[in-house]
Amino acid sequence: MTHTAFLAPPAGYAGAKRSLILAGGGMRVAYQAGVLQALAEAGLSFHHADGTSGGTMNLAMLLSGLAPSEMVERWRTLDPKDFAGFMPLADYLRGPNLPAMGSADGVVNKVFPHLGIDIARINEAAGMTGTFNLCNFSRKTLETIEHTALSLDLLIAGISLPIFMPAVRKGDAFYTDAVWIKDANLMEAVRRGAEEIWVVWCVGNSSRYQNGAFRQYVHMIEMSANGALFQELERIAEINARIVAGEPVGGRQRPIVLHVVRPEYPLPLDPAYFFGRIDGATLIALGYEDAKSYLARCRPEGLPLTPEVTHMRDETIGLTFRETMSGGFALGATDPESGRQKGQAGGTTLALHASVMIRDLERFLTEPEHPGSLAGSIEFAPFGGTIIGTGGLFNLFNPSGEAGLKTMVYELGFRHADKPYYLAGRKLVRESPAFDAWTQTTTLYTVLHEGEDATSPIAGAGILSLGVADLIRMLGTVSTPGTDDAAQSAAAIARFGTFFLGQMWKSYGPHLRGI
Protein backbone atom coordinates (compact mmCIF):
# COMPACT_ATOMS: atom_id res chain seq x y z
CA MET A 1 0.00 0.00 0.00
CA THR A 2 1.33 3.45 -0.94
CA HIS A 3 2.56 5.54 1.97
CA THR A 4 4.20 8.97 2.29
CA ALA A 5 7.86 8.86 3.23
CA PHE A 6 8.88 10.72 6.37
CA LEU A 7 10.57 14.08 5.74
CA ALA A 8 8.64 14.43 2.46
CA PRO A 9 7.15 17.92 1.91
CA PRO A 10 3.67 18.41 3.36
CA ALA A 11 0.68 19.10 1.15
CA GLY A 12 0.72 22.65 -0.17
CA TYR A 13 4.43 23.14 0.50
CA ALA A 14 5.81 26.12 -1.44
CA GLY A 15 9.31 26.49 -0.03
CA ALA A 16 12.73 25.63 -1.42
CA LYS A 17 13.13 22.36 -3.28
CA ARG A 18 15.57 20.36 -1.20
CA SER A 19 17.61 17.19 -1.66
CA LEU A 20 18.96 15.14 1.23
CA ILE A 21 22.28 13.39 0.58
CA LEU A 22 23.05 10.49 2.94
CA ALA A 23 26.70 9.67 2.31
CA GLY A 24 28.48 6.53 3.44
CA GLY A 25 30.33 5.73 6.63
CA GLY A 26 30.04 2.01 7.26
CA MET A 27 28.13 0.87 10.32
CA ARG A 28 28.78 4.28 11.88
CA VAL A 29 25.87 5.77 9.91
CA ALA A 30 23.89 5.39 13.14
CA TYR A 31 25.22 8.97 13.41
CA GLN A 32 22.86 9.97 10.59
CA ALA A 33 19.79 8.91 12.56
CA GLY A 34 20.61 11.58 15.14
CA VAL A 35 21.06 14.13 12.37
CA LEU A 36 17.71 13.23 10.80
CA GLN A 37 16.00 13.58 14.18
CA ALA A 38 17.34 17.13 14.46
CA LEU A 39 16.36 17.99 10.87
CA ALA A 40 12.84 16.67 11.50
CA GLU A 41 12.52 18.75 14.66
CA ALA A 42 13.59 21.80 12.64
CA GLY A 43 10.71 21.17 10.23
CA LEU A 44 12.87 20.52 7.17
CA SER A 45 11.42 18.45 4.33
CA PHE A 46 12.92 17.03 1.15
CA HIS A 47 11.63 16.33 -2.34
CA HIS A 48 14.50 13.97 -3.07
CA ALA A 49 16.90 11.87 -0.98
CA ASP A 50 19.99 10.06 -2.21
CA GLY A 51 22.02 7.35 -0.50
CA THR A 52 25.42 5.80 -1.07
CA SER A 53 27.22 3.00 0.79
CA GLY A 54 26.12 2.91 4.46
CA GLY A 55 23.82 5.89 3.86
CA THR A 56 21.57 3.65 1.77
CA MET A 57 20.42 1.91 4.97
CA ASN A 58 19.07 5.14 6.44
CA LEU A 59 17.46 6.08 3.14
CA ALA A 60 15.85 2.63 3.04
CA MET A 61 14.52 3.15 6.58
CA LEU A 62 12.97 6.51 5.67
CA LEU A 63 11.34 5.09 2.55
CA SER A 64 10.12 2.06 4.53
CA GLY A 65 7.97 4.51 6.48
CA LEU A 66 10.03 4.98 9.65
CA ALA A 67 10.04 8.33 11.40
CA PRO A 68 13.48 9.63 12.49
CA SER A 69 12.54 9.04 16.14
CA GLU A 70 11.91 5.37 15.37
CA MET A 71 15.14 5.20 13.36
CA VAL A 72 16.98 6.48 16.42
CA GLU A 73 15.48 3.78 18.61
CA ARG A 74 16.22 1.00 16.13
CA TRP A 75 19.85 2.07 15.71
CA ARG A 76 20.21 2.49 19.47
CA THR A 77 19.09 -1.09 20.10
CA LEU A 78 20.93 -2.72 17.19
CA ASP A 79 23.72 -5.13 18.09
CA PRO A 80 26.56 -4.22 15.68
CA LYS A 81 27.78 -7.82 15.78
CA ASP A 82 24.68 -8.67 13.76
CA PHE A 83 26.51 -7.25 10.75
CA ALA A 84 28.83 -10.26 10.83
CA GLY A 85 28.16 -13.02 8.30
CA PHE A 86 30.33 -15.90 7.19
CA MET A 87 31.10 -17.39 3.82
CA PRO A 88 30.67 -21.15 3.28
CA LEU A 89 33.56 -23.16 4.70
CA ALA A 90 34.62 -24.22 1.20
CA ASP A 91 35.26 -20.58 0.33
CA TYR A 92 37.54 -20.09 3.33
CA LEU A 93 39.51 -23.14 2.25
CA ARG A 94 40.46 -21.33 -0.93
CA GLY A 95 42.99 -19.31 1.05
CA PRO A 96 44.18 -16.29 -0.99
CA ASN A 97 41.31 -16.82 -3.47
CA LEU A 98 38.65 -16.10 -0.85
CA PRO A 99 35.78 -14.04 -2.41
CA ALA A 100 35.52 -11.86 0.71
CA MET A 101 36.09 -11.95 4.45
CA GLY A 102 32.38 -12.28 5.15
CA SER A 103 28.92 -12.63 3.64
CA ALA A 104 25.72 -10.57 3.62
CA ASP A 105 23.84 -13.12 5.75
CA GLY A 106 23.96 -11.08 8.97
CA VAL A 107 22.84 -7.94 7.16
CA VAL A 108 19.92 -9.66 5.41
CA ASN A 109 18.71 -11.86 8.27
CA LYS A 110 19.32 -9.60 11.26
CA VAL A 111 20.29 -6.00 10.50
CA PHE A 112 17.72 -5.13 7.83
CA PRO A 113 14.79 -6.65 9.79
CA HIS A 114 15.86 -4.91 13.01
CA LEU A 115 16.17 -1.57 11.20
CA GLY A 116 12.70 -2.03 9.71
CA ILE A 117 13.89 -2.08 6.10
CA ASP A 118 11.12 -3.40 3.84
CA ILE A 119 11.74 -3.51 0.08
CA ALA A 120 8.06 -3.63 -0.82
CA ARG A 121 7.38 -0.56 1.34
CA ILE A 122 10.35 1.23 -0.24
CA ASN A 123 9.00 0.55 -3.73
CA GLU A 124 5.58 1.96 -2.76
CA ALA A 125 6.81 5.13 -1.00
CA ALA A 126 5.41 8.43 -2.25
CA GLY A 127 6.06 12.12 -1.60
CA MET A 128 9.84 11.83 -1.90
CA THR A 129 11.95 10.32 -4.65
CA GLY A 130 14.76 8.13 -3.37
CA THR A 131 17.88 7.25 -5.37
CA PHE A 132 20.41 4.56 -4.47
CA ASN A 133 23.95 4.53 -5.88
CA LEU A 134 25.82 1.38 -6.92
CA CYS A 135 29.06 0.62 -8.68
CA ASN A 136 28.60 -1.50 -11.79
CA PHE A 137 31.96 -3.18 -11.40
CA SER A 138 31.78 -4.84 -14.79
CA ARG A 139 31.56 -1.46 -16.52
CA LYS A 140 33.34 0.55 -13.78
CA THR A 141 30.46 3.02 -13.77
CA LEU A 142 28.09 4.55 -11.25
CA GLU A 143 24.47 3.45 -11.55
CA THR A 144 21.67 5.27 -9.74
CA ILE A 145 18.50 3.29 -9.01
CA GLU A 146 15.17 4.94 -8.14
CA HIS A 147 13.43 3.57 -5.09
CA THR A 148 10.55 2.18 -7.15
CA ALA A 149 13.01 -0.14 -8.92
CA LEU A 150 15.10 -1.14 -5.90
CA SER A 151 15.48 -4.84 -5.09
CA LEU A 152 17.01 -6.61 -2.11
CA ASP A 153 20.08 -7.75 -4.03
CA LEU A 154 20.74 -4.20 -5.28
CA LEU A 155 20.40 -2.80 -1.76
CA ILE A 156 22.92 -5.39 -0.55
CA ALA A 157 25.24 -4.53 -3.44
CA GLY A 158 25.16 -0.91 -2.35
CA ILE A 159 26.94 -1.80 0.92
CA SER A 160 29.14 -4.61 -0.43
CA LEU A 161 32.56 -3.12 0.18
CA PRO A 162 35.35 -5.10 -1.53
CA ILE A 163 37.32 -7.39 0.80
CA PHE A 164 34.60 -7.34 3.46
CA MET A 165 31.59 -8.55 1.40
CA PRO A 166 31.43 -10.26 -2.00
CA ALA A 167 30.24 -8.51 -5.13
CA VAL A 168 26.60 -9.13 -6.07
CA ARG A 169 25.91 -10.58 -9.49
CA LYS A 170 22.84 -9.37 -11.35
CA GLY A 171 22.51 -10.60 -14.89
CA ASP A 172 25.90 -10.46 -16.53
CA ALA A 173 27.24 -7.67 -14.28
CA PHE A 174 28.81 -7.54 -10.84
CA TYR A 175 27.78 -4.76 -8.43
CA THR A 176 29.54 -3.37 -5.36
CA ASP A 177 29.54 -0.41 -2.99
CA ALA A 178 29.95 2.83 -4.96
CA VAL A 179 32.16 4.61 -2.41
CA TRP A 180 35.30 4.28 -4.56
CA ILE A 181 33.60 6.21 -7.37
CA LYS A 182 31.31 8.51 -5.40
CA ASP A 183 30.12 8.70 -1.82
CA ALA A 184 27.67 11.56 -2.24
CA ASN A 185 25.83 12.05 -5.51
CA LEU A 186 25.18 15.77 -5.49
CA MET A 187 24.81 15.99 -9.24
CA GLU A 188 21.82 13.66 -9.04
CA ALA A 189 20.23 16.27 -6.77
CA VAL A 190 21.14 19.01 -9.27
CA ARG A 191 19.59 17.02 -12.14
CA ARG A 192 16.39 16.73 -10.12
CA GLY A 193 16.14 20.49 -9.63
CA ALA A 194 17.35 20.85 -6.04
CA GLU A 195 17.68 24.45 -4.87
CA GLU A 196 19.16 23.39 -1.52
CA ILE A 197 21.37 20.34 -1.00
CA TRP A 198 21.78 18.99 2.54
CA VAL A 199 24.68 16.56 2.88
CA VAL A 200 25.10 14.33 5.94
CA TRP A 201 28.78 13.36 5.89
CA CYS A 202 30.39 10.60 7.99
CA VAL A 203 33.65 9.73 6.20
CA GLY A 204 36.75 11.20 7.83
CA ASN A 205 38.64 14.20 6.47
CA SER A 206 41.45 15.24 8.78
CA SER A 207 45.01 16.27 7.99
CA ARG A 208 46.80 13.48 9.81
CA TYR A 209 48.06 10.42 7.89
CA GLN A 210 48.13 7.37 10.15
CA ASN A 211 50.03 4.11 10.26
CA GLY A 212 48.60 0.61 9.92
CA ALA A 213 47.09 -1.36 7.03
CA PHE A 214 43.47 -0.91 8.11
CA ARG A 215 43.88 2.84 8.72
CA GLN A 216 45.45 3.22 5.29
CA TYR A 217 42.64 1.21 3.67
CA VAL A 218 40.29 3.72 5.26
CA HIS A 219 42.49 6.59 4.04
CA MET A 220 41.98 5.31 0.48
CA ILE A 221 38.23 5.50 0.97
CA GLU A 222 38.59 8.99 2.47
CA MET A 223 40.62 10.16 -0.54
CA SER A 224 38.15 8.71 -3.05
CA ALA A 225 35.04 9.91 -1.23
CA ASN A 226 36.25 13.43 -0.49
CA GLY A 227 37.96 13.82 -3.86
CA ALA A 228 34.80 12.92 -5.78
CA LEU A 229 32.74 15.25 -3.58
CA PHE A 230 35.09 18.16 -4.21
CA GLN A 231 34.84 17.62 -7.98
CA GLU A 232 31.06 17.82 -7.70
CA LEU A 233 31.35 21.01 -5.65
CA GLU A 234 33.46 22.52 -8.46
CA ARG A 235 30.75 21.61 -10.99
CA ILE A 236 28.06 23.21 -8.82
CA ALA A 237 30.24 26.31 -8.39
CA GLU A 238 30.47 26.58 -12.19
CA ILE A 239 26.68 26.28 -12.47
CA ASN A 240 26.21 28.95 -9.79
CA ALA A 241 28.63 31.29 -11.56
CA ARG A 242 26.61 30.98 -14.77
CA ILE A 243 23.38 31.70 -12.85
CA VAL A 244 24.90 34.79 -11.20
CA ALA A 245 25.99 35.94 -14.67
CA GLY A 246 22.36 35.87 -15.77
CA GLU A 247 22.19 32.50 -17.49
CA PRO A 248 19.07 30.54 -16.35
CA VAL A 249 20.72 27.13 -16.04
CA GLY A 250 18.02 24.48 -16.00
CA GLY A 251 15.47 27.23 -15.42
CA ARG A 252 17.12 28.23 -12.13
CA GLN A 253 17.03 31.85 -11.05
CA ARG A 254 19.16 31.49 -7.90
CA PRO A 255 22.43 29.70 -7.09
CA ILE A 256 22.27 26.23 -5.54
CA VAL A 257 22.76 26.36 -1.77
CA LEU A 258 24.89 23.77 0.05
CA HIS A 259 24.51 22.68 3.69
CA VAL A 260 26.73 20.03 5.30
CA VAL A 261 26.35 18.33 8.67
CA ARG A 262 29.51 16.48 9.67
CA PRO A 263 31.40 15.51 12.83
CA GLU A 264 33.86 17.90 14.45
CA TYR A 265 36.32 15.02 14.82
CA PRO A 266 36.50 11.87 12.65
CA LEU A 267 34.07 9.24 13.90
CA PRO A 268 35.58 6.09 15.42
CA LEU A 269 35.99 3.39 12.78
CA ASP A 270 33.73 0.36 12.43
CA PRO A 271 35.88 -1.96 14.61
CA ALA A 272 35.42 0.45 17.53
CA TYR A 273 31.64 0.19 17.10
CA PHE A 274 31.72 -3.56 16.49
CA PHE A 275 33.77 -4.26 19.64
CA GLY A 276 31.90 -1.85 21.90
CA ARG A 277 34.40 0.99 22.26
CA ILE A 278 31.61 3.25 21.04
CA ASP A 279 27.90 2.41 20.83
CA GLY A 280 24.98 3.35 18.63
CA ALA A 281 23.49 5.66 21.26
CA THR A 282 26.69 7.71 21.34
CA LEU A 283 26.90 7.95 17.54
CA ILE A 284 23.25 9.09 17.48
CA ALA A 285 23.89 11.69 20.18
CA LEU A 286 26.93 13.01 18.29
CA GLY A 287 24.90 13.32 15.08
CA TYR A 288 22.07 15.07 16.89
CA GLU A 289 24.48 17.50 18.58
CA ASP A 290 26.30 18.30 15.32
CA ALA A 291 23.05 18.87 13.44
CA LYS A 292 21.63 21.11 16.17
CA SER A 293 24.85 23.08 16.21
CA TYR A 294 24.84 23.52 12.44
CA LEU A 295 21.16 24.49 12.33
CA ALA A 296 21.78 27.16 14.98
CA ARG A 297 24.55 28.84 12.96
CA CYS A 298 23.71 28.12 9.31
CA ARG A 299 22.91 30.97 6.94
CA PRO A 300 20.48 31.15 4.01
CA GLU A 301 23.39 31.33 1.53
CA GLY A 302 24.78 28.06 2.89
CA LEU A 303 28.43 27.04 2.80
CA PRO A 304 31.21 27.86 0.32
CA LEU A 305 31.73 25.18 -2.30
CA THR A 306 35.26 24.32 -1.13
CA PRO A 307 37.01 21.24 0.34
CA GLU A 308 36.86 22.74 3.82
CA VAL A 309 33.17 21.81 4.11
CA THR A 310 34.05 18.27 5.25
CA HIS A 311 37.32 19.06 7.04
CA MET A 312 37.53 17.78 10.62
CA ARG A 313 39.88 18.47 13.50
CA ASP A 314 42.85 16.16 13.88
CA GLU A 315 42.58 13.64 16.67
CA THR A 316 44.98 13.77 19.58
CA ILE A 317 45.32 10.96 22.08
CA GLY A 318 42.25 11.10 24.30
CA LEU A 319 40.11 8.89 26.48
CA THR A 320 36.43 7.99 26.44
CA PHE A 321 34.09 5.93 28.59
CA ARG A 322 30.34 5.40 28.98
CA GLU A 323 28.54 5.74 32.27
CA THR A 324 24.89 5.22 33.26
CA MET A 325 23.58 6.69 36.50
CA SER A 326 20.00 6.50 37.71
CA GLY A 327 17.92 7.18 40.79
CA GLY A 328 14.83 8.72 42.33
CA PHE A 329 13.82 12.01 40.75
CA ALA A 330 10.78 14.28 41.08
CA LEU A 331 9.45 17.22 39.12
CA GLY A 332 8.70 20.18 41.37
CA ALA A 333 11.44 19.29 43.84
CA THR A 334 14.22 21.84 44.27
CA ASP A 335 16.54 19.85 46.53
CA PRO A 336 18.21 16.63 45.28
CA GLU A 337 17.57 14.70 48.51
CA SER A 338 13.87 15.58 48.68
CA GLY A 339 13.57 14.83 44.96
CA ARG A 340 15.15 11.42 45.51
CA GLN A 341 12.71 10.62 48.32
CA LYS A 342 9.66 11.77 46.35
CA GLY A 343 10.83 9.93 43.27
CA GLN A 344 11.40 6.69 45.15
CA ALA A 345 8.02 6.99 46.88
CA GLY A 346 6.28 7.56 43.57
CA GLY A 347 8.33 5.07 41.57
CA THR A 348 9.78 7.79 39.33
CA THR A 349 13.41 7.53 38.31
CA LEU A 350 15.65 9.42 35.93
CA ALA A 351 18.63 7.86 34.15
CA LEU A 352 21.53 9.71 32.57
CA HIS A 353 23.27 7.76 29.79
CA ALA A 354 26.55 9.63 29.38
CA SER A 355 29.42 9.11 26.97
CA VAL A 356 32.34 11.08 28.37
CA MET A 357 34.84 12.25 25.77
CA ILE A 358 38.23 13.64 26.67
CA ARG A 359 39.45 14.73 23.25
CA ASP A 360 42.91 15.84 24.38
CA LEU A 361 44.24 13.90 27.37
CA GLU A 362 47.27 16.15 27.79
CA ARG A 363 45.12 19.26 28.05
CA PHE A 364 42.71 17.48 30.36
CA LEU A 365 45.46 16.51 32.78
CA THR A 366 47.16 19.92 32.87
CA GLU A 367 44.23 22.38 33.01
CA PRO A 368 42.75 23.00 36.49
CA GLU A 369 39.15 22.44 35.32
CA HIS A 370 40.08 19.12 33.68
CA PRO A 371 37.63 19.74 30.79
CA GLY A 372 35.84 17.16 28.69
CA SER A 373 32.60 16.88 26.77
CA LEU A 374 29.58 14.69 27.23
CA ALA A 375 27.22 13.15 24.69
CA GLY A 376 24.20 11.14 25.67
CA SER A 377 20.57 11.07 26.64
CA ILE A 378 18.21 11.13 29.58
CA GLU A 379 15.57 8.52 30.24
CA PHE A 380 12.60 9.92 32.17
CA ALA A 381 9.10 8.44 31.92
CA PRO A 382 7.21 11.70 32.71
CA PHE A 383 8.89 13.21 29.64
CA GLY A 384 7.98 10.27 27.43
CA GLY A 385 11.08 8.10 27.65
CA THR A 386 14.51 8.63 26.13
CA ILE A 387 15.52 12.11 24.92
CA ILE A 388 18.79 12.88 23.14
CA GLY A 389 20.83 15.63 24.75
CA THR A 390 23.04 18.42 23.43
CA GLY A 391 25.79 20.68 24.75
CA GLY A 392 27.08 18.19 27.29
CA LEU A 393 29.81 19.20 29.73
CA PHE A 394 32.13 17.09 31.89
CA ASN A 395 34.73 18.18 34.44
CA LEU A 396 36.66 15.90 36.77
CA PHE A 397 37.90 17.07 40.19
CA ASN A 398 37.00 20.63 39.33
CA PRO A 399 37.96 23.21 42.02
CA SER A 400 34.74 24.38 43.69
CA GLY A 401 36.01 27.49 45.41
CA GLU A 402 35.28 25.87 48.75
CA ALA A 403 38.19 24.60 50.82
CA GLY A 404 38.43 20.81 50.85
CA LEU A 405 35.79 20.30 48.12
CA LYS A 406 36.17 19.30 44.48
CA THR A 407 33.36 18.46 42.09
CA MET A 408 32.77 16.09 39.20
CA VAL A 409 30.49 17.89 36.76
CA TYR A 410 27.99 16.21 34.44
CA GLU A 411 25.70 18.56 32.49
CA LEU A 412 23.42 17.96 29.49
CA GLY A 413 20.86 20.09 27.70
CA PHE A 414 17.79 18.73 25.91
CA ARG A 415 14.34 19.75 24.68
CA HIS A 416 10.94 18.44 25.72
CA ALA A 417 7.53 19.69 24.59
CA ASP A 418 9.33 22.38 22.60
CA LYS A 419 10.97 23.75 25.75
CA PRO A 420 14.68 23.77 26.63
CA TYR A 421 15.86 21.93 29.74
CA TYR A 422 19.27 21.63 31.35
CA LEU A 423 20.29 18.78 33.63
CA ALA A 424 23.11 19.81 35.99
CA GLY A 425 24.73 17.14 38.14
CA ARG A 426 27.57 17.29 40.67
CA LYS A 427 29.53 14.61 42.48
CA LEU A 428 30.94 16.16 45.65
CA VAL A 429 34.39 14.95 46.66
CA ARG A 430 35.25 16.26 50.13
CA GLU A 431 38.28 15.66 52.26
CA SER A 432 36.89 12.95 54.51
CA PRO A 433 37.52 9.41 55.78
CA ALA A 434 38.34 6.93 53.04
CA PHE A 435 35.18 4.87 53.55
CA ASP A 436 33.22 7.74 51.96
CA ALA A 437 35.21 7.53 48.71
CA TRP A 438 32.86 5.10 46.95
CA THR A 439 29.70 7.00 47.87
CA GLN A 440 31.09 10.39 46.92
CA THR A 441 32.45 9.34 43.52
CA THR A 442 29.33 7.42 42.50
CA THR A 443 26.60 9.81 43.73
CA LEU A 444 25.38 12.56 41.40
CA TYR A 445 23.32 15.35 43.01
CA THR A 446 21.14 16.44 40.12
CA VAL A 447 18.99 19.49 39.42
CA LEU A 448 16.83 19.96 36.32
CA HIS A 449 16.48 23.53 35.06
CA GLU A 450 13.79 24.76 32.68
CA GLY A 451 15.93 26.84 30.37
CA GLU A 452 19.22 26.90 28.52
CA ASP A 453 21.64 26.57 31.47
CA ALA A 454 22.05 26.06 35.21
CA THR A 455 20.98 29.63 35.99
CA SER A 456 17.42 28.90 34.77
CA PRO A 457 14.51 28.15 37.14
CA ILE A 458 14.55 24.73 38.80
CA ALA A 459 12.01 22.23 37.44
CA GLY A 460 13.00 19.12 39.39
CA ALA A 461 15.72 17.38 41.35
CA GLY A 462 16.98 14.00 42.48
CA ILE A 463 20.03 11.86 43.18
CA LEU A 464 21.50 9.49 40.62
CA SER A 465 24.03 6.80 41.45
CA LEU A 466 26.38 4.33 39.82
CA GLY A 467 26.07 0.72 41.00
CA VAL A 468 28.82 -1.88 41.12
CA ALA A 469 27.52 -3.60 37.97
CA ASP A 470 27.35 -0.20 36.23
CA LEU A 471 30.95 0.49 37.22
CA ILE A 472 32.11 -2.83 35.79
CA ARG A 473 30.30 -2.07 32.52
CA MET A 474 31.82 1.42 32.48
CA LEU A 475 35.36 0.06 32.84
CA GLY A 476 34.74 -2.17 29.82
CA THR A 477 33.99 0.87 27.64
CA VAL A 478 37.23 2.77 28.25
CA SER A 479 39.03 3.50 24.96
CA THR A 480 41.69 5.88 23.67
CA PRO A 481 40.73 7.65 20.43
CA GLY A 482 43.62 9.13 18.51
CA THR A 483 45.81 6.05 18.60
CA ASP A 484 45.64 2.45 17.42
CA ASP A 485 48.96 1.61 19.07
CA ALA A 486 48.47 -0.76 22.01
CA ALA A 487 51.42 0.65 23.94
CA GLN A 488 50.26 4.26 23.50
CA SER A 489 46.73 3.27 24.50
CA ALA A 490 47.94 1.51 27.65
CA ALA A 491 50.13 4.48 28.55
CA ALA A 492 47.21 6.91 28.12
CA ILE A 493 44.92 4.81 30.31
CA ALA A 494 47.70 4.52 32.90
CA ARG A 495 48.19 8.31 32.94
CA PHE A 496 44.48 8.86 33.47
CA GLY A 497 44.39 6.23 36.21
CA THR A 498 47.39 7.76 37.95
CA PHE A 499 45.74 11.18 37.82
CA PHE A 500 42.43 9.85 39.16
CA LEU A 501 44.04 7.93 42.01
CA GLY A 502 46.29 10.87 42.78
CA GLN A 503 43.31 13.17 43.15
CA MET A 504 41.58 10.60 45.32
CA TRP A 505 44.68 10.37 47.52
CA LYS A 506 44.72 14.15 47.96
CA SER A 507 41.16 13.97 49.29
CA TYR A 508 41.35 10.80 51.37
CA GLY A 509 45.03 10.01 51.92
CA PRO A 510 45.57 12.28 54.92
CA HIS A 511 42.84 10.43 56.80
CA LEU A 512 44.52 7.11 56.09
CA ARG A 513 47.74 8.49 57.57
CA GLY A 514 45.86 9.69 60.62
CA ILE A 515 46.47 13.34 59.86
XYZ file of N, CA and C in Angstrom, residues 5 48 108 152-153 158 170 192 248 324-325 365 390 414 429 433 436 483:
54
model
N 6.599 8.975 2.511
C 7.860 8.860 3.226
C 8.007 9.992 4.235
N 13.656 15.038 -2.549
C 14.504 13.969 -3.069
C 15.537 13.609 -2.006
N 21.244 -9.307 5.946
C 19.921 -9.664 5.414
C 19.017 -10.236 6.499
N 16.180 -6.249 -3.257
C 17.014 -6.606 -2.114
C 18.460 -6.813 -2.528
N 18.694 -7.495 -3.641
C 20.084 -7.748 -4.035
C 20.808 -6.454 -4.393
N 24.806 -2.283 -2.692
C 25.161 -0.912 -2.348
C 26.034 -0.789 -1.118
N 24.201 -9.565 -10.849
C 22.840 -9.366 -11.351
C 22.917 -9.382 -12.868
N 17.796 16.792 -10.523
C 16.387 16.735 -10.115
C 15.871 18.084 -9.615
N 20.025 31.373 -17.108
C 19.070 30.535 -16.354
C 19.351 29.043 -16.567
N 26.330 5.072 33.036
C 24.888 5.223 33.258
C 24.622 5.358 34.748
N 23.959 6.440 35.109
C 23.580 6.686 36.503
C 22.076 6.890 36.561
N 44.664 16.749 31.568
C 45.458 16.514 32.775
C 46.103 17.783 33.315
N 22.078 17.609 24.170
C 23.042 18.425 23.434
C 23.861 19.243 24.429
N 18.703 19.464 26.796
C 17.794 18.732 25.912
C 16.503 19.525 25.766
N 33.260 15.679 46.081
C 34.393 14.948 46.657
C 35.022 15.821 47.734
N 37.004 10.767 55.613
C 37.515 9.407 55.782
C 37.362 8.584 54.514
N 34.204 6.965 52.718
C 33.220 7.738 51.958
C 33.575 7.840 50.474
N 44.708 6.977 18.778
C 45.814 6.047 18.596
C 45.285 4.632 18.440
